[in-house]
CSV table of C-alpha atoms and ligand atoms in Angstrom, one decimal:
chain,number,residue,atom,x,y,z
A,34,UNK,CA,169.6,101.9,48.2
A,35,UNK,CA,169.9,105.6,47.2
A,36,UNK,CA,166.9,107.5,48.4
A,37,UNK,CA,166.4,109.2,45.0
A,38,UNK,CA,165.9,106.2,43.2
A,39,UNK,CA,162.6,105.6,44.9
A,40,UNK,CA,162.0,109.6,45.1
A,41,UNK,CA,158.6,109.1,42.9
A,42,UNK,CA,157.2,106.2,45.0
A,43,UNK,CA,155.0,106.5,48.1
A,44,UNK,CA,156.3,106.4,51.6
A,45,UNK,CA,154.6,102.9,51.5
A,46,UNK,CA,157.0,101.3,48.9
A,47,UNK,CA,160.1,102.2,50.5
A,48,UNK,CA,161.6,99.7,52.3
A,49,UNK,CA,162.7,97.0,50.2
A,50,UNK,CA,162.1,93.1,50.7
A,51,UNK,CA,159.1,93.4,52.3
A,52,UNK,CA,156.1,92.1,50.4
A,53,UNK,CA,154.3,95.8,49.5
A,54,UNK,CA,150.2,95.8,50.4
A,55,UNK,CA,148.3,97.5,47.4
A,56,UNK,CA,147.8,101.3,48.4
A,57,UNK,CA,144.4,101.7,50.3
A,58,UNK,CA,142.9,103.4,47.0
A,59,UNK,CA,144.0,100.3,44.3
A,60,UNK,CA,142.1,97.8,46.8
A,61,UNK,CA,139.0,100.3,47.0
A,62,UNK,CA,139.3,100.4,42.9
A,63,UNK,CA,139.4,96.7,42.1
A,64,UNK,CA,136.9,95.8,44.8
A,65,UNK,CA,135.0,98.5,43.6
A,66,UNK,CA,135.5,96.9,40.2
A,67,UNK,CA,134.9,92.9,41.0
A,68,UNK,CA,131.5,94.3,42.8
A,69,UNK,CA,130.6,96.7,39.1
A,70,UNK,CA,131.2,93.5,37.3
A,71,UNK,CA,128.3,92.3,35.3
A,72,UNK,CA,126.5,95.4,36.2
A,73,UNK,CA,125.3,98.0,33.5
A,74,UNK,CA,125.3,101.4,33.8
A,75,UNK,CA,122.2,103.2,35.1
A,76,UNK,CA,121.4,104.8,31.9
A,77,UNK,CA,121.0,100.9,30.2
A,78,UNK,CA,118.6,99.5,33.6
A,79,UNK,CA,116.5,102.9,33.1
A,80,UNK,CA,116.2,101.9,28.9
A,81,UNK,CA,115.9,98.5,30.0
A,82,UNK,CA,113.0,98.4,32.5
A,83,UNK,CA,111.2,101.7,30.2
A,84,UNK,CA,110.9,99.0,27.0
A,85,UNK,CA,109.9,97.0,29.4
A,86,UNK,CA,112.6,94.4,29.4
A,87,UNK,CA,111.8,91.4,32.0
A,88,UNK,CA,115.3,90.2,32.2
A,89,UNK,CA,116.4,94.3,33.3
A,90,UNK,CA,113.7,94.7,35.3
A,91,UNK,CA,114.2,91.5,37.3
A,92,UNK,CA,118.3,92.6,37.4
A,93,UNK,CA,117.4,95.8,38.7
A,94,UNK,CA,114.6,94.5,41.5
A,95,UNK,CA,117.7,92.5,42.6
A,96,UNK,CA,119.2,95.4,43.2
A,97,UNK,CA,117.1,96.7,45.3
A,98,UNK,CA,116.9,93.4,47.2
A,99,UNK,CA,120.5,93.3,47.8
A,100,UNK,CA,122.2,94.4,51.2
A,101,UNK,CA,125.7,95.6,49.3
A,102,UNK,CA,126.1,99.5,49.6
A,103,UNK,CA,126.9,99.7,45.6
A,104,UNK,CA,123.7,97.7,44.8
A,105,UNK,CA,121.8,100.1,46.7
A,106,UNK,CA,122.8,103.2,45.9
A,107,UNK,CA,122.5,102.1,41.9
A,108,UNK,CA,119.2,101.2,43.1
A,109,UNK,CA,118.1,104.4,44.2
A,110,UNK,CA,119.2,106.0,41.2
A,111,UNK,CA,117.2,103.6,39.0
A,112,UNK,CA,114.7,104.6,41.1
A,113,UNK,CA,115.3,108.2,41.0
A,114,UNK,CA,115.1,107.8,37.0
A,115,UNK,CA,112.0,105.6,36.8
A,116,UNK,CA,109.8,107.5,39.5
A,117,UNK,CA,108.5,110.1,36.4
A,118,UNK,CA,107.4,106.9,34.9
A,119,UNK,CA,105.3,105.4,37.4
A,120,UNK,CA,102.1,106.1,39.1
A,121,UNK,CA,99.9,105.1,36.5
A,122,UNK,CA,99.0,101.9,37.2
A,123,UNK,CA,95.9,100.2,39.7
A,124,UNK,CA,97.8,98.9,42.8
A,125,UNK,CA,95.8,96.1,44.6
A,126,UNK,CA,96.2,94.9,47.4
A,127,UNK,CA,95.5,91.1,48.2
A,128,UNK,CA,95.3,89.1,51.5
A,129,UNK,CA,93.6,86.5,53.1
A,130,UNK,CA,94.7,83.5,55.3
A,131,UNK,CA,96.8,80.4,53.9
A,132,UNK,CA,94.7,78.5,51.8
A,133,UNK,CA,91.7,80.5,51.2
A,134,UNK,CA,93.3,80.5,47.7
A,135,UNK,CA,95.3,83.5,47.4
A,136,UNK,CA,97.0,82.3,44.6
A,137,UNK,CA,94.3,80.6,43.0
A,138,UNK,CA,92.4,83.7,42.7
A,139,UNK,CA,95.4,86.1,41.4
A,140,UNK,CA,96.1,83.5,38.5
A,141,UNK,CA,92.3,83.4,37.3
A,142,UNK,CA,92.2,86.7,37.9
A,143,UNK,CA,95.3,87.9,36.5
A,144,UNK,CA,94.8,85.8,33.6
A,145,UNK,CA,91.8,87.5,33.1
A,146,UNK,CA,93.0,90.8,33.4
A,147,UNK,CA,96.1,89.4,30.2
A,148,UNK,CA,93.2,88.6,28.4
A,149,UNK,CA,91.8,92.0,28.4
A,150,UNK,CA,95.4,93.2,27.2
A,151,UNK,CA,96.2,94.6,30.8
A,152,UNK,CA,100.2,94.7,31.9
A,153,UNK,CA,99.8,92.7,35.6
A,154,UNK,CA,102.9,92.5,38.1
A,155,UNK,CA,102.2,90.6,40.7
A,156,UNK,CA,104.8,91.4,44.0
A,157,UNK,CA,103.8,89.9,47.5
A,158,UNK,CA,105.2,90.8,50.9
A,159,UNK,CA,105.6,88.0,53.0
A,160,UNK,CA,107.0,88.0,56.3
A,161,UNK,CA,107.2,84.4,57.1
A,162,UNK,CA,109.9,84.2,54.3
A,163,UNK,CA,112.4,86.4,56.2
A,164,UNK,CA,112.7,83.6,59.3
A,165,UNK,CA,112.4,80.2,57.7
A,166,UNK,CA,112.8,79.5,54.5
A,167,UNK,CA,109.9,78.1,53.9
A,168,UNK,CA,107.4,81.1,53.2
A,169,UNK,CA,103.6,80.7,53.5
A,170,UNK,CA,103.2,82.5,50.3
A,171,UNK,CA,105.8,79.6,48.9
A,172,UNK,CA,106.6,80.8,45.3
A,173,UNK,CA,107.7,78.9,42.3
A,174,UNK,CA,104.6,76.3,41.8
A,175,UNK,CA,102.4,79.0,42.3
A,176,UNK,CA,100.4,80.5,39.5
A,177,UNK,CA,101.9,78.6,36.7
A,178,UNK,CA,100.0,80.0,33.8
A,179,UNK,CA,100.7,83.5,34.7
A,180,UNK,CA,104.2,83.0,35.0
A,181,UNK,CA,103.9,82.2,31.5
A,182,UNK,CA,101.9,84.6,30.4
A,183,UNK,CA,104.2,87.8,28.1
A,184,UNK,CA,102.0,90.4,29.7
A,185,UNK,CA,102.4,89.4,33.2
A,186,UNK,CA,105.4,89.2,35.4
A,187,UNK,CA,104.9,87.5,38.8
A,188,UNK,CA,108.2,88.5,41.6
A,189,UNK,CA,108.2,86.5,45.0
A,190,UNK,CA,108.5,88.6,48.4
A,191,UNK,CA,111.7,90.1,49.2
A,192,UNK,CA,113.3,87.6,51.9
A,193,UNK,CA,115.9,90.0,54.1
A,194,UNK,CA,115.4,92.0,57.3
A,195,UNK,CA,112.1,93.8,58.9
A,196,UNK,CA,108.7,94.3,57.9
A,197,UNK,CA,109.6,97.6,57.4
A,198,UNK,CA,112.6,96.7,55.2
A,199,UNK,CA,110.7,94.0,53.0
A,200,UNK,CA,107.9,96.7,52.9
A,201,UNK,CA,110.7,99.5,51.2
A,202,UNK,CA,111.8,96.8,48.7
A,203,UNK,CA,108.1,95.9,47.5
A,204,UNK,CA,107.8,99.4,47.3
A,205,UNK,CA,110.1,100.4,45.3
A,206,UNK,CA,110.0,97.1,42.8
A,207,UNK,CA,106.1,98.5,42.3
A,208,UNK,CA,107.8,101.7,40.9
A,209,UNK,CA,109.9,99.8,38.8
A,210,UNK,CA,107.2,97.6,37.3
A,211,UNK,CA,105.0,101.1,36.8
A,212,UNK,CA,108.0,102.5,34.8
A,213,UNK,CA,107.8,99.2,32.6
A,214,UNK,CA,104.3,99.6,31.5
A,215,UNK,CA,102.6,97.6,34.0
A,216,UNK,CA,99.2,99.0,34.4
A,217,UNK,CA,97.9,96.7,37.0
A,218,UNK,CA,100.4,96.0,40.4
A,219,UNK,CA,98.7,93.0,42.9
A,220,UNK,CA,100.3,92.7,45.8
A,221,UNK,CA,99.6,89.8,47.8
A,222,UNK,CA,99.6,89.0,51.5
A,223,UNK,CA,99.3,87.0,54.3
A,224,UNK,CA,96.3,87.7,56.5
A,225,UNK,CA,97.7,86.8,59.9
A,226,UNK,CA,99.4,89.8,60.9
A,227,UNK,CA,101.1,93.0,60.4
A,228,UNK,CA,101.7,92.8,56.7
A,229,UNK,CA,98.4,93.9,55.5
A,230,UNK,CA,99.0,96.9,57.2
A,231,UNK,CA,102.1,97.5,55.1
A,232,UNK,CA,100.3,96.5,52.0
A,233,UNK,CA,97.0,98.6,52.6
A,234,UNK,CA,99.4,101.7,53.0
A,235,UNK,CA,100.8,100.9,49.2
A,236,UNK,CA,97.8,100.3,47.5
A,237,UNK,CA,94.3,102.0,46.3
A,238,UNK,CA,92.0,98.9,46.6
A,239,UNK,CA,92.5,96.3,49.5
A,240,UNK,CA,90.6,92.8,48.7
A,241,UNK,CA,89.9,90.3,51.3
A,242,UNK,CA,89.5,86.6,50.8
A,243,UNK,CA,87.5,85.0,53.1
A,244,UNK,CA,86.3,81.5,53.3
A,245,UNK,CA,82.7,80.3,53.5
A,246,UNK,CA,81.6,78.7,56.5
A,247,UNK,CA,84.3,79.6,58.8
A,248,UNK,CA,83.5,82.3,61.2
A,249,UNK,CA,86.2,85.3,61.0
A,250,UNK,CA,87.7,84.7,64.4
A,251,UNK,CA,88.4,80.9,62.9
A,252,UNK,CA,89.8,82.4,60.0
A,253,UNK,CA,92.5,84.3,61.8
A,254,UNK,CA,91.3,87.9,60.0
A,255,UNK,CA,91.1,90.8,62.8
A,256,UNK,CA,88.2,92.9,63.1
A,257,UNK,CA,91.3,95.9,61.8
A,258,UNK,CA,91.5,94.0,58.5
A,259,UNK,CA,88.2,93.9,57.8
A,260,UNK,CA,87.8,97.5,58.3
A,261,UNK,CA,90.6,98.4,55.7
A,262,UNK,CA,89.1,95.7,52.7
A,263,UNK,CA,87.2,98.0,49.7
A,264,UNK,CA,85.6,94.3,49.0
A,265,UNK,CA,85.2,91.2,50.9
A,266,UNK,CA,85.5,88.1,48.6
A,267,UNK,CA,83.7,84.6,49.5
A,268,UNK,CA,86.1,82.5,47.5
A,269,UNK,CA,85.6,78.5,47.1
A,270,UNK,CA,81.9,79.4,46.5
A,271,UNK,CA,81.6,76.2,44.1
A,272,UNK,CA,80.0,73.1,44.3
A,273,UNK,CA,78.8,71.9,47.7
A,274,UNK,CA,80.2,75.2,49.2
A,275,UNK,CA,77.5,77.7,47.3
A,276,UNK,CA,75.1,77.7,50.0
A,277,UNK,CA,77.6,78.3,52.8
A,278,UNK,CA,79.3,81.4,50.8
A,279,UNK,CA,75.8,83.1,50.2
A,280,UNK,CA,75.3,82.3,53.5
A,281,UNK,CA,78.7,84.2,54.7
A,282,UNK,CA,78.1,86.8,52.3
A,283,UNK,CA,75.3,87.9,53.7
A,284,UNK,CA,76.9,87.7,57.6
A,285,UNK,CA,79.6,89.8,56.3
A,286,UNK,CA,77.6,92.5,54.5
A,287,UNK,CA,75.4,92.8,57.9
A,288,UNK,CA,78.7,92.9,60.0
A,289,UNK,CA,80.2,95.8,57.4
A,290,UNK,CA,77.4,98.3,57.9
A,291,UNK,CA,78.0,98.8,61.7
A,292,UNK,CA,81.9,99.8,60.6
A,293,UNK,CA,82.2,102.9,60.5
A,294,UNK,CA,82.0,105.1,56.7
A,295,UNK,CA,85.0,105.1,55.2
A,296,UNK,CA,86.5,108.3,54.0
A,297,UNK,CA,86.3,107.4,50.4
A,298,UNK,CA,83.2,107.4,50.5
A,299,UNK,CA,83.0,103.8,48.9
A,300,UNK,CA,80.5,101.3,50.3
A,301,UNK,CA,83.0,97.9,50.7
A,302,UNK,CA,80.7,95.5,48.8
A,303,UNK,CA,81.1,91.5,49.8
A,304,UNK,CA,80.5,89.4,46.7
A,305,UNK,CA,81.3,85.3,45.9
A,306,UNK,CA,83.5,83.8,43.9
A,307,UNK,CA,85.4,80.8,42.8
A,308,UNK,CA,89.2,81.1,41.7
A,309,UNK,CA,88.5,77.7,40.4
A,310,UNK,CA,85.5,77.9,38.4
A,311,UNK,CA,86.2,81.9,37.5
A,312,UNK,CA,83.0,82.4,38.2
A,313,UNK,CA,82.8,85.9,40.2
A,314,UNK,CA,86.4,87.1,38.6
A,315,UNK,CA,84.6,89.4,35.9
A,316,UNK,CA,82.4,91.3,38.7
A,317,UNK,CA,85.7,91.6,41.0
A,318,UNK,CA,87.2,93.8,38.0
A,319,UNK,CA,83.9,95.2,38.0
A,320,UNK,CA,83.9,96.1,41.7
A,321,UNK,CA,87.4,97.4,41.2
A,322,UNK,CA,87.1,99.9,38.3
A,323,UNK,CA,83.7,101.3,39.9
A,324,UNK,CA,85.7,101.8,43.0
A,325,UNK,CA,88.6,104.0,40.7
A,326,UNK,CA,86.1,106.1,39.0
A,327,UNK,CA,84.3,107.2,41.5
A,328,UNK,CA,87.8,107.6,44.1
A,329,UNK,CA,88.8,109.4,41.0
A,330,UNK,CA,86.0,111.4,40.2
A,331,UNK,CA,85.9,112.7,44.3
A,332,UNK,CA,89.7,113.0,44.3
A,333,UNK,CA,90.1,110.2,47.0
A,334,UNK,CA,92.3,108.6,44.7
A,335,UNK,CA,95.0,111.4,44.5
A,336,UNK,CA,94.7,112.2,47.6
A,337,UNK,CA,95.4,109.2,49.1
A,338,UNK,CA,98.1,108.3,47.2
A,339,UNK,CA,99.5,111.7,48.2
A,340,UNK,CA,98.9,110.8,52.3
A,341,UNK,CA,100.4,107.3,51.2
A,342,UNK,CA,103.9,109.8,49.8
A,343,UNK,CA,103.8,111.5,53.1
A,344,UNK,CA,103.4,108.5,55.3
A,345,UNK,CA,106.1,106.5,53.8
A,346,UNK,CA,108.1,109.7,54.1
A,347,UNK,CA,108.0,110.3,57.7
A,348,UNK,CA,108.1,106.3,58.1
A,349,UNK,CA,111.4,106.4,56.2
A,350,UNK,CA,112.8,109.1,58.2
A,351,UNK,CA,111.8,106.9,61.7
A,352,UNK,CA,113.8,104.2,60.1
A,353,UNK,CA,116.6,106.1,58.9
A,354,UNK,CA,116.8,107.8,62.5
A,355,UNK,CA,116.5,104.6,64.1
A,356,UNK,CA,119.1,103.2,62.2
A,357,UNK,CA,121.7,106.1,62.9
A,358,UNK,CA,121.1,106.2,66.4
A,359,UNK,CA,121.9,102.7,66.8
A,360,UNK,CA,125.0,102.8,64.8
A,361,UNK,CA,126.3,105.5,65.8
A,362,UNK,CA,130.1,105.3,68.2
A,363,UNK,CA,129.5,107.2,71.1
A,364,UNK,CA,125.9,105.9,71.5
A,365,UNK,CA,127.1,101.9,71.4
A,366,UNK,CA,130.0,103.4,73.7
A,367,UNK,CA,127.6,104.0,76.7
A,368,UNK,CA,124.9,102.0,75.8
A,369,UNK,CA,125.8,99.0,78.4
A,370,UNK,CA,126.2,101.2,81.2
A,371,UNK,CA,123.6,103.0,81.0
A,372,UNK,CA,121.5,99.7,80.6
A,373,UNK,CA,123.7,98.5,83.6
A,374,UNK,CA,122.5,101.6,85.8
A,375,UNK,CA,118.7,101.0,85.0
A,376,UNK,CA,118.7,97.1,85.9
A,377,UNK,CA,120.2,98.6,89.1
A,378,UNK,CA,117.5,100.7,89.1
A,379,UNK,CA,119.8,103.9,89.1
A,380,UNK,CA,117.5,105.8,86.4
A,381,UNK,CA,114.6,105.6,84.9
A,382,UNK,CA,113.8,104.2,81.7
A,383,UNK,CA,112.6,107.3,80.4
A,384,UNK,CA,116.1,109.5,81.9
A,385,UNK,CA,118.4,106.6,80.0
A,386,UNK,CA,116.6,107.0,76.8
A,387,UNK,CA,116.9,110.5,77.0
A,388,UNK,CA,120.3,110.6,78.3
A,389,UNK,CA,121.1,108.0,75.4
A,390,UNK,CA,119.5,110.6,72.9
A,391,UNK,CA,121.4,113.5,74.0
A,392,UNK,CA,124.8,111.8,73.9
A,393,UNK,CA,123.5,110.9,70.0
A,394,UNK,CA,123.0,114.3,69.6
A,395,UNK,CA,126.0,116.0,70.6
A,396,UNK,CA,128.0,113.7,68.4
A,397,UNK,CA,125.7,114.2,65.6
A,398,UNK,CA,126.2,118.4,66.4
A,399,UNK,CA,130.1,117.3,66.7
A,400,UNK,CA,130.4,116.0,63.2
B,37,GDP,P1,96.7,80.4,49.2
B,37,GDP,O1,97.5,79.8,50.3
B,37,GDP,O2,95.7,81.4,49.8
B,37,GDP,O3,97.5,81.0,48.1
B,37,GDP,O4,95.7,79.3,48.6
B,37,GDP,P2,95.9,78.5,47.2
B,37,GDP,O5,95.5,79.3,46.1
B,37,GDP,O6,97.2,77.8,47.3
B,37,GDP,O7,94.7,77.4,47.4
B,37,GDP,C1,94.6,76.5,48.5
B,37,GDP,C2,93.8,75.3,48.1
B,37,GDP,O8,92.4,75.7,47.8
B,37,GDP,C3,94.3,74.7,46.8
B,37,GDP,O9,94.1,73.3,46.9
B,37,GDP,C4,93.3,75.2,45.7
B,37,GDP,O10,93.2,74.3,44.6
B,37,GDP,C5,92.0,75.4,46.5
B,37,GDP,N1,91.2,76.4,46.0
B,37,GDP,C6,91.6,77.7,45.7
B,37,GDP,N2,90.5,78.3,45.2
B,37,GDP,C7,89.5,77.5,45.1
B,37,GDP,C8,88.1,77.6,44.7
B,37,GDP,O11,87.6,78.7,44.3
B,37,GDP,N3,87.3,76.5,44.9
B,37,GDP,C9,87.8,75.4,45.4
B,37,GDP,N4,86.9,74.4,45.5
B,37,GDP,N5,89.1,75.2,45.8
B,37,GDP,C10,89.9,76.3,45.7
């Protein structure tokens, strides 16, 4: 074959017969293509999730939920867009131990809250989902009226990877659900372990529900998680179970006073309730828009929502650095001898990290 024939083609192409692979940059482009597929530009998420559109909303949450590198970086721009939009809204925090009626609560409650012409998202953070499947927050049954409900919009815990990921995710769908007009964001947790923690560093009130009758050690709840609630609620204070919850209440307001003052300046109040009867849901939202005034009025609110900012900032960069570090070539390239040296007790755990972090760095100053 004459060479000039084939003079416009790439080196690739030449040799005849052989079946030609598509150039490096046409398999980028089409698989850049199948993954853009049935996705809208940012521009239409943004409109979508601003008129308040469940069906974009819920698109661009899955976005942020999904692992693909496209997804994600779509995401952030959504994010990026929205963020001037959000931070208007009441961000509660629920948590309590399975079956003290979490969910219970949140639909009399939130149903409540519709009914006063409120915009309530409700998110959770559940770290039980990311193992098994089964999650103790279990979703779809749960709150069935709400889920109905055209002002409220209820989004089960994001399922993949750490607390710390799951955390991000919930995060970032409450900006989303600000940007769409929802004035009210509960998220809900499980009270049996770190979780709270994540959730008490997104939100301005932290509720506890606590069971009558059943001492707090029984219930599971830490001494740490009482310390961060704003209000302590006895739920299940109904029928034969009045007595016990006036009795608790009155254990847990004597137990609160020898916690130390918290910086707000807000006295965490324990009151009753029943999810079931609704009795005590009207004094909760009392509770809860005394607490706003007067954070607002002593600029506790803005301020901690500012320290919230700067924690998840530096925690972000932690995760980002942690991430890096483990991915990065020349640090997987020594990793198992150097791990092979300390079980032979040739260095120090310290010395390998450190040696470990220097060989990080000089490929990060290489780069
Ligand atoms: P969660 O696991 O904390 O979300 O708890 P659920 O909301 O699923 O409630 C667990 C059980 O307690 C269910 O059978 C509820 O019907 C019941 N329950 C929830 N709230 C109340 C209440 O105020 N009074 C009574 N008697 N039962 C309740």
């Amino acid at each position: 074959m004459p060479e000039k024939e084939n003079s416009h083609e790439s080196a690739l192409r030449m040799q005849q017969g052989v079946e030609q692979p598509e150039t490096v940059n046409e398999r980028a482009v089409s698989k850049y293509k199948r993954l853009r597929k049935g996705l809208m530009p940012v521009e239409e998420y943004v409109r979508g999730i601003r008129e308040g559109n469940r069906v974009v909303l819920s698109q661009a949450i899955t976005l942020i939920e999904s692992a693909l590198p496209l997804h994600q970086s779509i995401a952030q721009e959504i994010i990026a867009h929205c963020l001037h939009h959000a931070g208007k809204s009441m961000r509660i925090g629920i948590t309590g131990v399975p079956g003290v009626g979490k969910s219970t609560f949140i639909e009399a409650f939130g149903t409540y809250l519709t009914g006063k012409g409120r915009k309530v998202a409700v998110l959770a953070i559940d770290p039980s989902s990311q193992r098994s499947k089964g999650s103790i927050l279990g979703d779809k049954t749960r709150m069935e009226m709400l889920s109905t409900d055209g002002n409220a919009f209820i989004r089960p815990s994001p399922s993949a990877g750490s607390l710390g990921g799951v955390a991000r995710k919930t995060r970032e769908t409450l900006i989303l659900c600000e940007a769409a007009g929802f004035d009210l964001i509960i998220i809900e947790t499980v009270g049996v372990g770190q979780s709270e923690t994540a959730v008490h560093a997104m939100v301005d009130f932290f509720l506890l529900l606590m069971l009558p009758g059943a001492g707090d050690e029984l219930q599971g709840i830490k001494r740490g998680i009482m310390e961060m609630a704003d209000a302590i609620l006895i739920n299940k204070a109904d029928g034969e179970q009045v007595l016990l919850a006036k009795l608790a209440k009155t254990q847990y307001s004597n137990a609160l006073h020898l916690f130390p003052p918290s910086p707000s300046g807000w006295m965490p109040v324990v009151e009753t309730c029943s999810a079931r009867t609704g009795d005590g849901i009207e004094r909760t939202w009392e509770i809860i828009s005394e607490y706003r005034q007067m954070a607002l009025d002593n600029g506790y609110f803005q301020n901690k929502r500012l320290e919230q900012a700067r924690q998840i900032m530096f925690s972000s960069i932690e995760e980002q650095l942690k991430q890096d570090f483990y991915r990065n070539p020349e640090v997987n390239r020594f990793l198992a001898s150097i791990e092979k040296d300390l079980r032979e007790n040739k260095i120090s755990s310290y010395m390998a990290a450190r040696k470990l972090l220097m060989i990080y760095a000089g490929h990060r100053r290489k780069e």
